[in-house]
Amino acid sequence: ETGVTQSPTHLIKTRGQQVTLRCSSQSGHNTVSWYQQALGQGPQFIFQYYREEENGRGNFPPRFSGLQFPNYSSELNVNALELDDSALYLCASSLEGPTPGNTIYFGEGSWLTVV
Amino acid sequence: GQQVMQIPQYQHVQEGEDFTTYCNSSTTLSNIQWYKQRPGGHPVFLIQLVKSGEVKKQKRLTFQFGEAKKNSSLHITATQTTDVGTYFCAGRVSGTYKYIFGTGTRLKVLA
C-alpha cells in the first residue's frame, strides 16, 4: 500500500476523444509525476508537478496536460486521443526538498485503451 | 536523446542461482533508483543510490552505482520464486527533475 490512489482503474475511449485521469497522492507529498507505460516497456516520464507548477516534462506533445491541486490530488488530461495512447498511466508522488531524489511512490495505474 | 539501457532483457534462472541486471545511461545521472514490477502490478521502489561508487545491500540484493554515475547494477544472490518480476532502473538526469526508466529486465525463477 503506497498511499497513492488512481482512478479509474480501466477505461476505454474512442480515437479523438479526451480523457482525464485522476490521482490522489500521499498526504504531504508536494511532488507528483505522471508516467506512460506501454505493454512490455518501461515507464516513460510525461511530466512532473511541484507545488502546483509543472517543473519538468518528457517528450510528450502538448495534448498531454496536467494539474496539481493543493489537496495533494492531480489530473492528467489527454486530448485528441490516438491509438498509440493506449497504455498504463502511472502517477507517482514524492516529498521533494532542497535535495531532490526521495522515494517515489507509485499508484496502481489507470489502464487506458483507445479504440 | 537520453537513454537508459538494461541488459539482459530476459533472464531465466533456477531457484538458488544468482542473477544480475545491468543499467547503462548515455548521460551522467544525479541519482539512480531501482524498482520491481510484478506482472499486472505497478513499480515498487526498492532503493536509491546517490554517490559515485556507492554500494547498498538489502538482504539478498546488492546495488551498485558506477564511479562515473552512468551505470548501475542489481545483483540477487540465491534467487527465490518470489523474486519473479521485471526490474527497472530509473536515473535522474543531472540538473533536471526528469527520471528516465531503463528498458527493464524480466526475471523468471524456475523452481
PDB file of C-alpha atoms in Angstrom:
ATOM      1  CA  GLU A   1       0.000   0.000   0.000  1.00  0.00           C
ATOM      2  CA  THR A   2       1.704   3.154  -1.219  1.00  0.00           C
ATOM      3  CA  GLY A   3      -0.978   5.660  -0.253  1.00  0.00           C
ATOM      4  CA  VAL A   4      -1.286   6.744  -3.883  1.00  0.00           C
ATOM      5  CA  THR A   5      -4.650   6.012  -5.460  1.00  0.00           C
ATOM      6  CA  GLN A   6      -5.633   6.388  -9.093  1.00  0.00           C
ATOM      7  CA  SER A   7      -8.964   6.387 -10.889  1.00  0.00           C
ATOM      8  CA  PRO A   8     -10.377   4.967 -12.979  1.00  0.00           C
ATOM      9  CA  THR A   9      -8.506   1.670 -12.984  1.00  0.00           C
ATOM     10  CA  HIS A  10      -9.609   0.779 -16.509  1.00  0.00           C
ATOM     11  CA  LEU A  11     -11.305   2.712 -19.269  1.00  0.00           C
ATOM     12  CA  ILE A  12     -11.942   2.534 -22.985  1.00  0.00           C
ATOM     13  CA  LYS A  13     -12.072   5.622 -25.170  1.00  0.00           C
ATOM     14  CA  THR A  14     -12.545   6.271 -28.857  1.00  0.00           C
ATOM     15  CA  ARG A  15      -9.883   7.866 -31.015  1.00  0.00           C
ATOM     16  CA  GLY A  16     -10.256  11.662 -30.974  1.00  0.00           C
ATOM     17  CA  GLN A  17     -11.895  11.789 -27.568  1.00  0.00           C
ATOM     18  CA  GLN A  18     -10.486  13.387 -24.455  1.00  0.00           C
ATOM     19  CA  VAL A  19      -9.694  11.659 -21.151  1.00  0.00           C
ATOM     20  CA  THR A  20      -8.989  12.787 -17.596  1.00  0.00           C
ATOM     21  CA  LEU A  21      -7.155  10.511 -15.198  1.00  0.00           C
ATOM     22  CA  ARG A  22      -7.009  11.271 -11.502  1.00  0.00           C
ATOM     23  CA  CYS A  23      -4.526  10.655  -8.751  1.00  0.00           C
ATOM     24  CA  SER A  24      -4.574  11.177  -5.034  1.00  0.00           C
ATOM     25  CA  SER A  25      -1.072  11.443  -3.633  1.00  0.00           C
ATOM     26  CA  GLN A  26       0.218  10.655  -0.189  1.00  0.00           C
ATOM     27  CA  SER A  27      -0.687  13.408   2.238  1.00  0.00           C
ATOM     28  CA  GLY A  28       2.098  15.959   2.451  1.00  0.00           C
ATOM     29  CA  HIS A  29       3.744  14.938  -0.807  1.00  0.00           C
ATOM     30  CA  ASN A  30       4.426  18.118  -2.756  1.00  0.00           C
ATOM     31  CA  THR A  31       5.531  16.468  -5.986  1.00  0.00           C
ATOM     32  CA  VAL A  32       3.618  14.333  -8.428  1.00  0.00           C
ATOM     33  CA  SER A  33       4.843  12.789 -11.644  1.00  0.00           C
ATOM     34  CA  TRP A  34       2.965  11.038 -14.394  1.00  0.00           C
ATOM     35  CA  TYR A  35       4.317   8.191 -16.485  1.00  0.00           C
ATOM     36  CA  GLN A  36       3.070   6.279 -19.505  1.00  0.00           C
ATOM     37  CA  GLN A  37       3.900   2.595 -19.636  1.00  0.00           C
ATOM     38  CA  ALA A  38       3.158   0.717 -22.825  1.00  0.00           C
ATOM     39  CA  LEU A  39       2.870  -3.051 -22.643  1.00  0.00           C
ATOM     40  CA  GLY A  40       6.272  -4.680 -22.171  1.00  0.00           C
ATOM     41  CA  GLN A  41       8.130  -1.402 -21.820  1.00  0.00           C
ATOM     42  CA  GLY A  42       9.434   0.758 -19.023  1.00  0.00           C
ATOM     43  CA  PRO A  43       7.544   3.807 -17.762  1.00  0.00           C
ATOM     44  CA  GLN A  44       8.085   6.953 -19.813  1.00  0.00           C
ATOM     45  CA  PHE A  45       8.190  10.269 -17.963  1.00  0.00           C
ATOM     46  CA  ILE A  46       5.376  12.584 -19.052  1.00  0.00           C
ATOM     47  CA  PHE A  47       5.735  15.482 -16.646  1.00  0.00           C
ATOM     48  CA  GLN A  48       6.184  16.457 -13.027  1.00  0.00           C
ATOM     49  CA  TYR A  49       4.393  18.990 -10.860  1.00  0.00           C
ATOM     50  CA  TYR A  50       5.886  20.587  -7.783  1.00  0.00           C
ATOM     51  CA  ARG A  51       3.647  22.747  -5.605  1.00  0.00           C
ATOM     52  CA  GLU A  52       1.081  23.033  -8.411  1.00  0.00           C
ATOM     53  CA  GLU A  53       3.574  24.146 -11.070  1.00  0.00           C
ATOM     54  CA  GLU A  54       4.935  21.992 -13.889  1.00  0.00           C
ATOM     55  CA  ASN A  55       8.706  21.774 -13.395  1.00  0.00           C
ATOM     56  CA  GLY A  56       9.737  19.038 -15.799  1.00  0.00           C
ATOM     57  CA  ARG A  57       8.421  17.470 -18.970  1.00  0.00           C
ATOM     58  CA  GLY A  58       9.305  14.482 -21.094  1.00  0.00           C
ATOM     59  CA  ASN A  59       8.911  14.044 -24.837  1.00  0.00           C
ATOM     60  CA  PHE A  60       5.137  14.215 -24.952  1.00  0.00           C
ATOM     61  CA  PRO A  61       3.061  16.596 -27.111  1.00  0.00           C
ATOM     62  CA  PRO A  62       1.041  19.488 -25.637  1.00  0.00           C
ATOM     63  CA  ARG A  63      -2.172  17.469 -25.833  1.00  0.00           C
ATOM     64  CA  PHE A  64      -0.891  15.821 -22.651  1.00  0.00           C
ATOM     65  CA  SER A  65      -1.515  18.277 -19.859  1.00  0.00           C
ATOM     66  CA  GLY A  66      -1.877  18.153 -16.129  1.00  0.00           C
ATOM     67  CA  LEU A  67      -2.931  19.865 -12.973  1.00  0.00           C
ATOM     68  CA  GLN A  68      -1.899  19.531  -9.358  1.00  0.00           C
ATOM     69  CA  PHE A  69      -4.198  20.733  -6.598  1.00  0.00           C
ATOM     70  CA  PRO A  70      -3.490  21.942  -3.045  1.00  0.00           C
ATOM     71  CA  ASN A  71      -5.175  18.863  -1.573  1.00  0.00           C
ATOM     72  CA  TYR A  72      -2.432  16.561  -2.985  1.00  0.00           C
ATOM     73  CA  SER A  73      -4.595  15.382  -5.874  1.00  0.00           C
ATOM     74  CA  SER A  74      -3.695  15.725  -9.520  1.00  0.00           C
ATOM     75  CA  GLU A  75      -5.017  15.119 -13.009  1.00  0.00           C
ATOM     76  CA  LEU A  76      -3.617  14.004 -16.315  1.00  0.00           C
ATOM     77  CA  ASN A  77      -5.593  15.175 -19.336  1.00  0.00           C
ATOM     78  CA  VAL A  78      -5.078  13.825 -22.815  1.00  0.00           C
ATOM     79  CA  ASN A  79      -6.839  15.463 -25.763  1.00  0.00           C
ATOM     80  CA  ALA A  80      -7.416  14.096 -29.251  1.00  0.00           C
ATOM     81  CA  LEU A  81      -6.670  10.532 -28.226  1.00  0.00           C
ATOM     82  CA  GLU A  82      -4.690   8.372 -30.611  1.00  0.00           C
ATOM     83  CA  LEU A  83      -4.479   4.593 -30.752  1.00  0.00           C
ATOM     84  CA  ASP A  84      -0.864   4.745 -29.527  1.00  0.00           C
ATOM     85  CA  ASP A  85      -2.028   6.399 -26.322  1.00  0.00           C
ATOM     86  CA  SER A  86      -3.259   3.005 -25.165  1.00  0.00           C
ATOM     87  CA  ALA A  87      -1.117   2.257 -22.105  1.00  0.00           C
ATOM     88  CA  LEU A  88      -0.931   2.079 -18.352  1.00  0.00           C
ATOM     89  CA  TYR A  89      -0.737   5.575 -16.883  1.00  0.00           C
ATOM     90  CA  LEU A  90       1.069   5.767 -13.592  1.00  0.00           C
ATOM     91  CA  CYS A  91       1.000   8.509 -11.034  1.00  0.00           C
ATOM     92  CA  ALA A  92       3.888   8.792  -8.600  1.00  0.00           C
ATOM     93  CA  SER A  93       4.206  11.066  -5.605  1.00  0.00           C
ATOM     94  CA  SER A  94       7.146  12.089  -3.506  1.00  0.00           C
ATOM     95  CA  LEU A  95       8.232  14.667  -0.996  1.00  0.00           C
ATOM     96  CA  GLU A  96      10.891  16.816  -2.580  1.00  0.00           C
ATOM     97  CA  GLY A  97      13.070  19.237  -0.717  1.00  0.00           C
ATOM     98  CA  PRO A  98      16.236  21.189  -1.473  1.00  0.00           C
ATOM     99  CA  THR A  99      17.959  17.930  -2.420  1.00  0.00           C
ATOM    100  CA  PRO A 100      15.708  16.139  -4.910  1.00  0.00           C
ATOM    101  CA  GLY A 101      15.662  12.377  -5.190  1.00  0.00           C
ATOM    102  CA  ASN A 102      13.484  10.972  -2.456  1.00  0.00           C
ATOM    103  CA  THR A 103      11.478   7.768  -2.566  1.00  0.00           C
ATOM    104  CA  ILE A 104       8.817   7.776  -5.243  1.00  0.00           C
ATOM    105  CA  TYR A 105       5.548   6.013  -4.503  1.00  0.00           C
ATOM    106  CA  PHE A 106       3.600   4.739  -7.485  1.00  0.00           C
ATOM    107  CA  GLY A 107      -0.128   4.227  -7.699  1.00  0.00           C
ATOM    108  CA  GLU A 108      -1.611   1.102  -9.251  1.00  0.00           C
ATOM    109  CA  GLY A 109      -2.219   2.890 -12.519  1.00  0.00           C
ATOM    110  CA  SER A 110      -5.035   3.523 -14.945  1.00  0.00           C
ATOM    111  CA  TRP A 111      -5.272   1.245 -17.950  1.00  0.00           C
ATOM    112  CA  LEU A 112      -6.395   3.251 -20.977  1.00  0.00           C
ATOM    113  CA  THR A 113      -7.467   1.553 -24.186  1.00  0.00           C
ATOM    114  CA  VAL A 114      -8.110   3.712 -27.233  1.00  0.00           C
ATOM    115  CA  VAL A 115     -10.165   2.078 -29.988  1.00  0.00           C
TER     116      VAL A 115
ATOM    117  CA  GLY B   1      18.402  11.602 -26.857  1.00  0.00           C
ATOM    118  CA  GLN B   2      18.930  10.450 -23.312  1.00  0.00           C
ATOM    119  CA  GLN B   3      18.611   6.715 -22.921  1.00  0.00           C
ATOM    120  CA  VAL B   4      18.972   4.154 -20.207  1.00  0.00           C
ATOM    121  CA  MET B   5      19.588   0.635 -21.427  1.00  0.00           C
ATOM    122  CA  GLN B   6      19.325  -2.505 -19.359  1.00  0.00           C
ATOM    123  CA  ILE B   7      20.726  -5.938 -20.020  1.00  0.00           C
ATOM    124  CA  PRO B   8      19.714  -8.627 -20.232  1.00  0.00           C
ATOM    125  CA  GLN B   9      16.158  -8.126 -21.420  1.00  0.00           C
ATOM    126  CA  TYR B  10      15.118 -11.521 -20.068  1.00  0.00           C
ATOM    127  CA  GLN B  11      16.718 -13.924 -17.622  1.00  0.00           C
ATOM    128  CA  HIS B  12      15.570 -17.369 -16.603  1.00  0.00           C
ATOM    129  CA  VAL B  13      17.349 -18.886 -13.621  1.00  0.00           C
ATOM    130  CA  GLN B  14      16.950 -21.962 -11.472  1.00  0.00           C
ATOM    131  CA  GLU B  15      15.893 -21.228  -7.937  1.00  0.00           C
ATOM    132  CA  GLY B  16      19.025 -20.746  -5.863  1.00  0.00           C
ATOM    133  CA  GLU B  17      21.110 -19.335  -8.705  1.00  0.00           C
ATOM    134  CA  ASP B  18      22.336 -15.759  -8.717  1.00  0.00           C
ATOM    135  CA  PHE B  19      21.035 -13.017 -11.005  1.00  0.00           C
ATOM    136  CA  THR B  20      22.454  -9.691 -12.156  1.00  0.00           C
ATOM    137  CA  THR B  21      20.961  -6.915 -14.260  1.00  0.00           C
ATOM    138  CA  TYR B  22      22.991  -4.001 -15.603  1.00  0.00           C
ATOM    139  CA  CYS B  23      21.883  -0.481 -16.341  1.00  0.00           C
ATOM    140  CA  ASN B  24      23.774   1.937 -18.606  1.00  0.00           C
ATOM    141  CA  SER B  25      22.940   5.580 -19.186  1.00  0.00           C
ATOM    142  CA  SER B  26      24.002   7.737 -22.119  1.00  0.00           C
ATOM    143  CA  THR B  27      24.299  10.720 -19.762  1.00  0.00           C
ATOM    144  CA  THR B  28      25.517  11.353 -16.235  1.00  0.00           C
ATOM    145  CA  LEU B  29      22.886  10.794 -13.594  1.00  0.00           C
ATOM    146  CA  SER B  30      22.452  12.625 -10.318  1.00  0.00           C
ATOM    147  CA  ASN B  31      20.993   9.523  -8.722  1.00  0.00           C
ATOM    148  CA  ILE B  32      19.548   6.172  -9.690  1.00  0.00           C
ATOM    149  CA  GLN B  33      16.620   4.236  -8.319  1.00  0.00           C
ATOM    150  CA  TRP B  34      15.661   0.601  -8.710  1.00  0.00           C
ATOM    151  CA  TYR B  35      12.130  -0.730  -8.944  1.00  0.00           C
ATOM    152  CA  LYS B  36      10.480  -4.125  -9.110  1.00  0.00           C
ATOM    153  CA  GLN B  37       7.261  -4.613 -11.043  1.00  0.00           C
ATOM    154  CA  ARG B  38       5.244  -7.796 -10.829  1.00  0.00           C
ATOM    155  CA  PRO B  39       3.085  -8.788 -13.814  1.00  0.00           C
ATOM    156  CA  GLY B  40      -0.043  -6.651 -13.818  1.00  0.00           C
ATOM    157  CA  GLY B  41       1.282  -4.512 -10.986  1.00  0.00           C
ATOM    158  CA  HIS B  42       2.897  -1.143 -10.552  1.00  0.00           C
ATOM    159  CA  PRO B  43       6.572  -0.348  -9.971  1.00  0.00           C
ATOM    160  CA  VAL B  44       7.626  -0.729  -6.347  1.00  0.00           C
ATOM    161  CA  PHE B  45      10.559   1.314  -5.126  1.00  0.00           C
ATOM    162  CA  LEU B  46      13.497  -0.787  -3.938  1.00  0.00           C
ATOM    163  CA  ILE B  47      16.370   1.598  -3.326  1.00  0.00           C
ATOM    164  CA  GLN B  48      18.089   4.839  -4.327  1.00  0.00           C
ATOM    165  CA  LEU B  49      21.811   5.371  -4.924  1.00  0.00           C
ATOM    166  CA  VAL B  50      23.255   8.861  -4.991  1.00  0.00           C
ATOM    167  CA  LYS B  51      27.022   8.785  -4.505  1.00  0.00           C
ATOM    168  CA  SER B  52      29.613   7.781  -7.066  1.00  0.00           C
ATOM    169  CA  GLY B  53      30.734   4.190  -6.402  1.00  0.00           C
ATOM    170  CA  GLU B  54      28.009   3.629  -3.824  1.00  0.00           C
ATOM    171  CA  VAL B  55      27.109   0.075  -2.844  1.00  0.00           C
ATOM    172  CA  LYS B  56      23.997  -0.795  -0.862  1.00  0.00           C
ATOM    173  CA  LYS B  57      22.657  -4.137   0.315  1.00  0.00           C
ATOM    174  CA  GLN B  58      19.168  -5.291   1.142  1.00  0.00           C
ATOM    175  CA  LYS B  59      19.246  -8.885   2.346  1.00  0.00           C
ATOM    176  CA  ARG B  60      19.995 -10.886  -0.823  1.00  0.00           C
ATOM    177  CA  LEU B  61      20.035  -7.804  -3.082  1.00  0.00           C
ATOM    178  CA  THR B  62      23.187  -5.772  -3.772  1.00  0.00           C
ATOM    179  CA  PHE B  63      23.019  -2.478  -5.664  1.00  0.00           C
ATOM    180  CA  GLN B  64      25.974  -0.595  -7.136  1.00  0.00           C
ATOM    181  CA  PHE B  65      26.319   2.849  -8.700  1.00  0.00           C
ATOM    182  CA  GLY B  66      29.243   3.330 -11.021  1.00  0.00           C
ATOM    183  CA  GLU B  67      32.108   5.722 -10.412  1.00  0.00           C
ATOM    184  CA  ALA B  68      31.109   7.828 -13.410  1.00  0.00           C
ATOM    185  CA  LYS B  69      27.444   7.813 -12.307  1.00  0.00           C
ATOM    186  CA  LYS B  70      26.402   6.441 -15.683  1.00  0.00           C
ATOM    187  CA  ASN B  71      25.880   2.799 -14.830  1.00  0.00           C
ATOM    188  CA  SER B  72      24.445   0.659 -12.104  1.00  0.00           C
ATOM    189  CA  SER B  73      23.785  -2.966 -11.291  1.00  0.00           C
ATOM    190  CA  LEU B  74      21.465  -5.067  -9.193  1.00  0.00           C
ATOM    191  CA  HIS B  75      22.633  -8.486  -8.032  1.00  0.00           C
ATOM    192  CA  ILE B  76      20.385 -11.027  -6.362  1.00  0.00           C
ATOM    193  CA  THR B  77      22.037 -13.892  -4.512  1.00  0.00           C
ATOM    194  CA  ALA B  78      20.308 -17.276  -4.326  1.00  0.00           C
ATOM    195  CA  THR B  79      17.133 -16.313  -6.161  1.00  0.00           C
ATOM    196  CA  GLN B  80      13.743 -17.384  -4.885  1.00  0.00           C
ATOM    197  CA  THR B  81      10.443 -17.745  -6.731  1.00  0.00           C
ATOM    198  CA  THR B  82       9.259 -14.566  -5.021  1.00  0.00           C
ATOM    199  CA  ASP B  83      11.938 -12.629  -6.926  1.00  0.00           C
ATOM    200  CA  VAL B  84       9.983 -13.072 -10.172  1.00  0.00           C
ATOM    201  CA  GLY B  85       9.166  -9.798 -11.904  1.00  0.00           C
ATOM    202  CA  THR B  86      10.645  -7.050 -14.037  1.00  0.00           C
ATOM    203  CA  TYR B  87      13.422  -4.973 -12.534  1.00  0.00           C
ATOM    204  CA  PHE B  88      13.782  -1.391 -13.712  1.00  0.00           C
ATOM    205  CA  CYS B  89      16.433   1.157 -13.030  1.00  0.00           C
ATOM    206  CA  ALA B  90      15.440   4.814 -13.235  1.00  0.00           C
ATOM    207  CA  GLY B  91      18.042   7.505 -13.486  1.00  0.00           C
ATOM    208  CA  ARG B  92      17.540  11.147 -12.678  1.00  0.00           C
ATOM    209  CA  VAL B  93      19.120  13.296 -15.375  1.00  0.00           C
ATOM    210  CA  SER B  94      21.584  15.690 -13.778  1.00  0.00           C
ATOM    211  CA  GLY B  95      20.227  19.202 -13.447  1.00  0.00           C
ATOM    212  CA  THR B  96      16.631  18.170 -14.102  1.00  0.00           C
ATOM    213  CA  TYR B  97      13.694  16.593 -12.329  1.00  0.00           C
ATOM    214  CA  LYS B  98      13.310  14.050 -15.087  1.00  0.00           C
ATOM    215  CA  TYR B  99      13.644  10.338 -14.435  1.00  0.00           C
ATOM    216  CA  ILE B 100      14.427   8.018 -17.319  1.00  0.00           C
ATOM    217  CA  PHE B 101      13.464   4.415 -16.791  1.00  0.00           C
ATOM    218  CA  GLY B 102      15.557   1.643 -18.193  1.00  0.00           C
ATOM    219  CA  THR B 103      14.161  -0.936 -20.560  1.00  0.00           C
ATOM    220  CA  GLY B 104      13.792  -3.447 -17.736  1.00  0.00           C
ATOM    221  CA  THR B 105      14.971  -6.988 -17.122  1.00  0.00           C
ATOM    222  CA  ARG B 106      12.302  -9.644 -16.766  1.00  0.00           C
ATOM    223  CA  LEU B 107      13.356 -12.317 -14.314  1.00  0.00           C
ATOM    224  CA  LYS B 108      11.822 -15.758 -14.231  1.00  0.00           C
ATOM    225  CA  VAL B 109      12.814 -18.161 -11.477  1.00  0.00           C
ATOM    226  CA  LEU B 110      12.268 -21.860 -12.078  1.00  0.00           C
ATOM    227  CA  ALA B 111      11.550 -23.955  -9.004  1.00  0.00           C
TER     228      ALA B 111
END
